[in-house]
Amino acid sequence: MILVLLGAPGSGKGTQAVMLAKTLSVPVISTGDILRQAIREQTDIGKRAKEYVDAGKLVPDGIVAEALKGRIAGGDCRNGCILDGFPRTIVQAELLEELDISPELALSIEVPDSDIETRMAGRRVCACGAVFHIESNPPAAEGICDRCGAALTSRADDRPETVRERLRVYHEQSEPLKGYYERHGKLRSVVGTGDIGEISVRLQNALA
Ligand code: AMP
């Protein structure tokens, strides 16, 4: 089953994608993670994407599409996958169809902007991909990743001014995807506030 997770930056897409992926036994494809890794490794894609990611802007479609195709070529998506952070625009949604990656459903996690700004200030991440929050999902030992033991950091693009730009970009360019998937009869929206486990149950119920 191919699922798309929609929602503002900081809506919990990444955390919920990992939980849902375990339940469904499919991989998570996160274009944000792929781009951050490419930037760390200073690959050609990373070098071209860096200035956009740092500024909280969308990376041009051609670069993201290249990154996505490279990841999907890995071959582990035969039984489906969860797409976290792709598509971000209607052009990207159409590109997915052209690549024959047609999502069965798009799950939208709804969180008010005012909550998002608070959430992102407390987000802590690890290079291994694990994501924590100092209040709602703290690691067992402060500042240390539960999964691999490395030191946790804040994402550079979680700075308040960059968060505001990412929210602006979300409303302008990504939110219209809800209408796109609704018109295709594929949209399911869930309330994304409250306990992480409860949100996960809401998402699973939305699949039923
Ligand atoms: P995320 O981890 O999903 O919040 O993505 C972090 C950043 O990566 C975004 O602010 C964009 O700069 C870039 N990015 C991730 N996915 C996409 C995409 N599908 N299209 C364009 N830019 C993207």
mmCIF file of C-alpha atoms and ligand atoms in Angstrom:
data_model
loop_
_atom_site.group_PDB
_atom_site.id
_atom_site.type_symbol
_atom_site.label_atom_id
_atom_site.label_comp_id
_atom_site.label_asym_id
_atom_site.label_seq_id
_atom_site.Cartn_x
_atom_site.Cartn_y
_atom_site.Cartn_z
ATOM 1 C CA MET A 1 0.000 0.000 0.000
ATOM 2 C CA ILE A 2 1.364 3.414 -0.981
ATOM 3 C CA LEU A 3 0.354 6.139 1.460
ATOM 4 C CA VAL A 4 1.069 9.850 1.396
ATOM 5 C CA LEU A 5 1.302 11.763 4.666
ATOM 6 C CA LEU A 6 0.298 15.401 4.394
ATOM 7 C CA GLY A 7 0.586 18.091 7.040
ATOM 8 C CA ALA A 8 2.442 21.242 7.942
ATOM 9 C CA PRO A 9 6.105 21.049 8.929
ATOM 10 C CA GLY A 10 6.118 19.955 12.570
ATOM 11 C CA SER A 11 2.682 18.330 12.361
ATOM 12 C CA GLY A 12 4.225 14.997 13.372
ATOM 13 C CA LYS A 13 4.363 13.430 9.904
ATOM 14 C CA GLY A 14 7.815 11.959 10.441
ATOM 15 C CA THR A 15 7.027 10.393 13.822
ATOM 16 C CA GLN A 16 3.685 9.020 12.635
ATOM 17 C CA ALA A 17 5.203 7.747 9.379
ATOM 18 C CA VAL A 18 7.670 5.588 11.336
ATOM 19 C CA MET A 19 4.902 4.181 13.577
ATOM 20 C CA LEU A 20 2.617 3.444 10.648
ATOM 21 C CA ALA A 21 5.459 1.884 8.672
ATOM 22 C CA LYS A 22 6.105 -0.614 11.493
ATOM 23 C CA THR A 23 2.439 -1.586 11.581
ATOM 24 C CA LEU A 24 2.238 -2.016 7.814
ATOM 25 C CA SER A 25 5.780 -3.450 7.355
ATOM 26 C CA VAL A 26 6.687 -1.009 4.597
ATOM 27 C CA PRO A 27 9.549 1.540 4.417
ATOM 28 C CA VAL A 28 9.202 5.280 4.998
ATOM 29 C CA ILE A 29 10.465 7.458 2.182
ATOM 30 C CA SER A 30 11.187 10.910 3.600
ATOM 31 C CA THR A 31 12.469 13.391 1.047
ATOM 32 C CA GLY A 32 13.522 15.704 3.903
ATOM 33 C CA ASP A 33 15.739 12.921 5.351
ATOM 34 C CA ILE A 34 17.121 12.040 1.913
ATOM 35 C CA LEU A 35 18.011 15.698 1.251
ATOM 36 C CA ARG A 36 19.552 16.221 4.713
ATOM 37 C CA GLN A 37 21.700 13.124 4.234
ATOM 38 C CA ALA A 38 22.755 14.326 0.773
ATOM 39 C CA ILE A 39 23.680 17.706 2.282
ATOM 40 C CA ARG A 40 25.722 16.031 5.061
ATOM 41 C CA GLU A 41 27.523 13.868 2.521
ATOM 42 C CA GLN A 42 27.974 16.853 0.176
ATOM 43 C CA THR A 43 26.746 14.904 -2.836
ATOM 44 C CA ASP A 44 25.815 16.696 -6.054
ATOM 45 C CA ILE A 45 22.121 16.691 -5.026
ATOM 46 C CA GLY A 46 23.058 17.877 -1.529
ATOM 47 C CA LYS A 47 25.068 20.802 -2.849
ATOM 48 C CA ARG A 48 22.189 21.887 -5.119
ATOM 49 C CA ALA A 49 19.546 21.507 -2.379
ATOM 50 C CA LYS A 50 21.339 23.095 0.578
ATOM 51 C CA GLU A 51 20.506 26.774 0.057
ATOM 52 C CA TYR A 52 16.760 26.000 -0.254
ATOM 53 C CA VAL A 53 16.598 23.692 2.784
ATOM 54 C CA ASP A 54 18.528 26.197 4.929
ATOM 55 C CA ALA A 55 16.130 28.988 3.938
ATOM 56 C CA GLY A 56 12.988 26.894 4.563
ATOM 57 C CA LYS A 57 12.069 27.047 0.854
ATOM 58 C CA LEU A 58 11.008 24.168 -1.354
ATOM 59 C CA VAL A 59 13.848 22.514 -3.253
ATOM 60 C CA PRO A 60 13.121 22.697 -7.023
ATOM 61 C CA ASP A 61 11.058 19.755 -8.318
ATOM 62 C CA GLY A 62 13.824 18.426 -10.596
ATOM 63 C CA ILE A 63 16.305 18.017 -7.722
ATOM 64 C CA VAL A 64 13.786 16.384 -5.355
ATOM 65 C CA ALA A 65 12.528 14.102 -8.109
ATOM 66 C CA GLU A 66 16.107 12.939 -8.742
ATOM 67 C CA ALA A 67 16.577 12.249 -5.015
ATOM 68 C CA LEU A 68 13.268 10.361 -4.827
ATOM 69 C CA LYS A 69 13.958 8.243 -7.907
ATOM 70 C CA GLY A 70 17.393 7.313 -6.519
ATOM 71 C CA ARG A 71 15.774 6.145 -3.271
ATOM 72 C CA ILE A 72 12.938 4.227 -4.897
ATOM 73 C CA ALA A 73 15.384 2.428 -7.187
ATOM 74 C CA GLY A 74 16.527 0.658 -3.983
ATOM 75 C CA GLY A 75 13.717 -1.821 -4.678
ATOM 76 C CA ASP A 76 12.376 -2.171 -1.128
ATOM 77 C CA CYS A 77 9.093 -0.433 -2.035
ATOM 78 C CA ARG A 78 7.641 -3.416 -3.880
ATOM 79 C CA ASN A 79 5.005 -3.938 -1.180
ATOM 80 C CA GLY A 80 4.367 -0.225 -0.850
ATOM 81 C CA CYS A 81 5.759 2.627 1.190
ATOM 82 C CA ILE A 82 4.828 5.661 3.230
ATOM 83 C CA LEU A 83 5.748 8.935 1.589
ATOM 84 C CA ASP A 84 6.644 11.590 4.154
ATOM 85 C CA GLY A 85 7.227 15.051 2.668
ATOM 86 C CA PHE A 86 6.559 14.117 -0.944
ATOM 87 C CA PRO A 87 4.560 15.337 -2.801
ATOM 88 C CA ARG A 88 4.800 18.951 -1.576
ATOM 89 C CA THR A 89 3.176 20.507 -4.665
ATOM 90 C CA ILE A 90 0.534 19.479 -7.169
ATOM 91 C CA VAL A 91 3.247 19.214 -9.847
ATOM 92 C CA GLN A 92 5.010 16.648 -7.617
ATOM 93 C CA ALA A 93 1.731 14.737 -7.110
ATOM 94 C CA GLU A 94 1.375 14.491 -10.891
ATOM 95 C CA LEU A 95 5.000 13.378 -11.155
ATOM 96 C CA LEU A 96 4.262 10.482 -8.777
ATOM 97 C CA GLU A 97 1.481 9.302 -11.079
ATOM 98 C CA GLU A 98 3.880 9.542 -14.062
ATOM 99 C CA LEU A 99 6.370 7.372 -12.150
ATOM 100 C CA ASP A 100 3.531 4.875 -11.605
ATOM 101 C CA ILE A 101 3.633 5.423 -7.860
ATOM 102 C CA SER A 102 -0.052 6.000 -7.321
ATOM 103 C CA PRO A 103 -0.967 6.461 -3.659
ATOM 104 C CA GLU A 104 -4.067 4.662 -2.401
ATOM 105 C CA LEU A 105 -4.697 7.297 0.258
ATOM 106 C CA ALA A 106 -3.391 10.665 1.456
ATOM 107 C CA LEU A 107 -3.592 11.110 5.223
ATOM 108 C CA SER A 108 -3.549 14.727 6.360
ATOM 109 C CA ILE A 109 -2.472 15.489 9.936
ATOM 110 C CA GLU A 110 -4.172 18.718 11.039
ATOM 111 C CA VAL A 111 -2.388 20.910 13.580
ATOM 112 C CA PRO A 112 -2.966 24.672 14.105
ATOM 113 C CA ASP A 113 -0.008 26.951 13.206
ATOM 114 C CA SER A 114 0.174 28.282 16.777
ATOM 115 C CA ASP A 115 0.927 24.733 18.083
ATOM 116 C CA ILE A 116 3.483 24.121 15.319
ATOM 117 C CA GLU A 117 5.765 26.986 16.335
ATOM 118 C CA THR A 118 5.907 25.699 19.943
ATOM 119 C CA ARG A 119 6.468 22.124 18.801
ATOM 120 C CA MET A 120 9.379 22.913 16.528
ATOM 121 C CA ALA A 121 11.230 24.850 19.198
ATOM 122 C CA GLY A 122 11.319 21.602 21.252
ATOM 123 C CA ARG A 123 12.156 19.174 18.449
ATOM 124 C CA ARG A 124 15.458 17.277 18.750
ATOM 125 C CA VAL A 125 16.842 15.038 16.033
ATOM 126 C CA CYS A 126 19.571 12.460 15.563
ATOM 127 C CA ALA A 127 21.690 11.805 12.478
ATOM 128 C CA CYS A 128 20.286 8.214 12.530
ATOM 129 C CA GLY A 129 16.833 9.622 11.696
ATOM 130 C CA ALA A 130 15.235 9.354 15.155
ATOM 131 C CA VAL A 131 13.116 12.337 16.213
ATOM 132 C CA PHE A 132 12.258 13.412 19.772
ATOM 133 C CA HIS A 133 10.515 16.287 21.510
ATOM 134 C CA ILE A 134 11.704 17.636 24.840
ATOM 135 C CA GLU A 135 8.139 17.575 26.246
ATOM 136 C CA SER A 136 5.881 15.257 24.273
ATOM 137 C CA ASN A 137 8.391 12.548 23.301
ATOM 138 C CA PRO A 138 11.593 12.961 25.351
ATOM 139 C CA PRO A 139 14.526 10.537 25.040
ATOM 140 C CA ALA A 140 15.276 8.374 28.116
ATOM 141 C CA ALA A 141 18.498 10.349 28.776
ATOM 142 C CA GLU A 142 18.426 14.074 28.036
ATOM 143 C CA GLY A 143 20.135 14.989 24.766
ATOM 144 C CA ILE A 144 20.987 11.367 23.865
ATOM 145 C CA CYS A 145 19.367 9.279 21.128
ATOM 146 C CA ASP A 146 17.475 6.226 22.463
ATOM 147 C CA ARG A 147 18.111 4.357 19.240
ATOM 148 C CA CYS A 148 21.862 4.823 18.676
ATOM 149 C CA GLY A 149 23.299 6.737 21.653
ATOM 150 C CA ALA A 150 24.509 9.748 19.636
ATOM 151 C CA ALA A 151 24.040 13.352 20.778
ATOM 152 C CA LEU A 152 20.757 14.978 19.727
ATOM 153 C CA THR A 153 20.661 18.361 17.975
ATOM 154 C CA SER A 154 18.068 20.885 16.785
ATOM 155 C CA ARG A 155 17.465 21.112 13.063
ATOM 156 C CA ALA A 156 18.914 24.324 11.586
ATOM 157 C CA ASP A 157 15.605 24.957 9.807
ATOM 158 C CA ASP A 158 13.657 24.758 13.097
ATOM 159 C CA ARG A 159 14.756 28.339 13.960
ATOM 160 C CA PRO A 160 11.610 30.476 14.572
ATOM 161 C CA GLU A 161 12.052 32.708 11.498
ATOM 162 C CA THR A 162 12.662 29.698 9.239
ATOM 163 C CA VAL A 163 9.665 27.886 10.755
ATOM 164 C CA ARG A 164 7.454 30.865 9.871
ATOM 165 C CA GLU A 165 8.746 30.770 6.281
ATOM 166 C CA ARG A 166 8.159 27.000 6.074
ATOM 167 C CA LEU A 167 4.577 27.474 7.316
ATOM 168 C CA ARG A 168 4.004 30.190 4.722
ATOM 169 C CA VAL A 169 5.346 27.902 1.977
ATOM 170 C CA TYR A 170 3.189 25.036 3.304
ATOM 171 C CA HIS A 171 -0.051 27.042 3.131
ATOM 172 C CA GLU A 172 0.765 28.481 -0.277
ATOM 173 C CA GLN A 173 2.184 25.447 -2.098
ATOM 174 C CA SER A 174 1.474 22.235 -0.171
ATOM 175 C CA GLU A 175 -1.954 22.717 1.395
ATOM 176 C CA PRO A 176 -3.658 22.732 -2.050
ATOM 177 C CA LEU A 177 -2.695 19.024 -2.213
ATOM 178 C CA LYS A 178 -5.569 18.337 0.180
ATOM 179 C CA GLY A 179 -8.008 19.556 -2.482
ATOM 180 C CA TYR A 180 -6.140 17.555 -5.134
ATOM 181 C CA TYR A 181 -6.448 14.262 -3.227
ATOM 182 C CA GLU A 182 -9.999 15.072 -2.120
ATOM 183 C CA ARG A 183 -11.017 15.447 -5.768
ATOM 184 C CA HIS A 184 -9.513 11.987 -6.370
ATOM 185 C CA GLY A 185 -11.507 10.582 -3.402
ATOM 186 C CA LYS A 186 -8.264 9.755 -1.544
ATOM 187 C CA LEU A 187 -8.100 12.289 1.291
ATOM 188 C CA ARG A 188 -8.522 11.338 4.978
ATOM 189 C CA SER A 189 -7.912 14.040 7.596
ATOM 190 C CA VAL A 190 -7.146 13.401 11.261
ATOM 191 C CA VAL A 191 -6.747 15.732 14.237
ATOM 192 C CA GLY A 192 -3.008 15.914 14.917
ATOM 193 C CA THR A 193 -3.058 17.363 18.426
ATOM 194 C CA GLY A 194 -2.866 15.377 21.661
ATOM 195 C CA ASP A 195 -1.060 12.178 22.577
ATOM 196 C CA ILE A 196 1.246 10.644 19.920
ATOM 197 C CA GLY A 197 -0.264 7.170 20.482
ATOM 198 C CA GLU A 198 -3.802 8.493 20.097
ATOM 199 C CA ILE A 199 -2.908 10.266 16.842
ATOM 200 C CA SER A 200 -1.422 7.009 15.582
ATOM 201 C CA VAL A 201 -4.681 5.170 16.378
ATOM 202 C CA ARG A 202 -6.652 7.893 14.529
ATOM 203 C CA LEU A 203 -4.436 7.362 11.470
ATOM 204 C CA GLN A 204 -4.864 3.597 11.586
ATOM 205 C CA ASN A 205 -8.640 4.040 11.892
ATOM 206 C CA ALA A 206 -8.541 6.339 8.872
ATOM 207 C CA LEU A 207 -7.073 3.449 6.854
ATOM 208 C CA ALA A 208 -9.909 1.074 7.749
HETATM 209 P P1 AMP B 1 10.959 17.991 5.984
HETATM 210 O O1 AMP B 1 11.941 17.173 6.741
HETATM 211 O O2 AMP B 1 9.936 17.157 5.258
HETATM 212 O O3 AMP B 1 10.322 19.068 6.838
HETATM 213 O O4 AMP B 1 11.771 18.756 4.815
HETATM 214 C C1 AMP B 1 12.816 19.654 5.135
HETATM 215 C C2 AMP B 1 13.129 20.532 3.943
HETATM 216 O O5 AMP B 1 13.541 19.725 2.822
HETATM 217 C C3 AMP B 1 11.959 21.367 3.422
HETATM 218 O O6 AMP B 1 11.767 22.582 4.135
HETATM 219 C C4 AMP B 1 12.391 21.602 1.969
HETATM 220 O O7 AMP B 1 13.406 22.597 1.922
HETATM 221 C C5 AMP B 1 13.047 20.271 1.610
HETATM 222 N N1 AMP B 1 12.071 19.302 1.026
HETATM 223 C C6 AMP B 1 11.692 18.101 1.556
HETATM 224 N N2 AMP B 1 10.813 17.478 0.761
HETATM 225 C C7 AMP B 1 10.619 18.309 -0.299
HETATM 226 C C8 AMP B 1 9.810 18.242 -1.476
HETATM 227 N N3 AMP B 1 8.992 17.189 -1.718
HETATM 228 N N4 AMP B 1 9.868 19.278 -2.361
HETATM 229 C C9 AMP B 1 10.674 20.338 -2.143
HETATM 230 N N5 AMP B 1 11.454 20.479 -1.052
HETATM 231 C C10 AMP B 1 11.436 19.475 -0.140
#
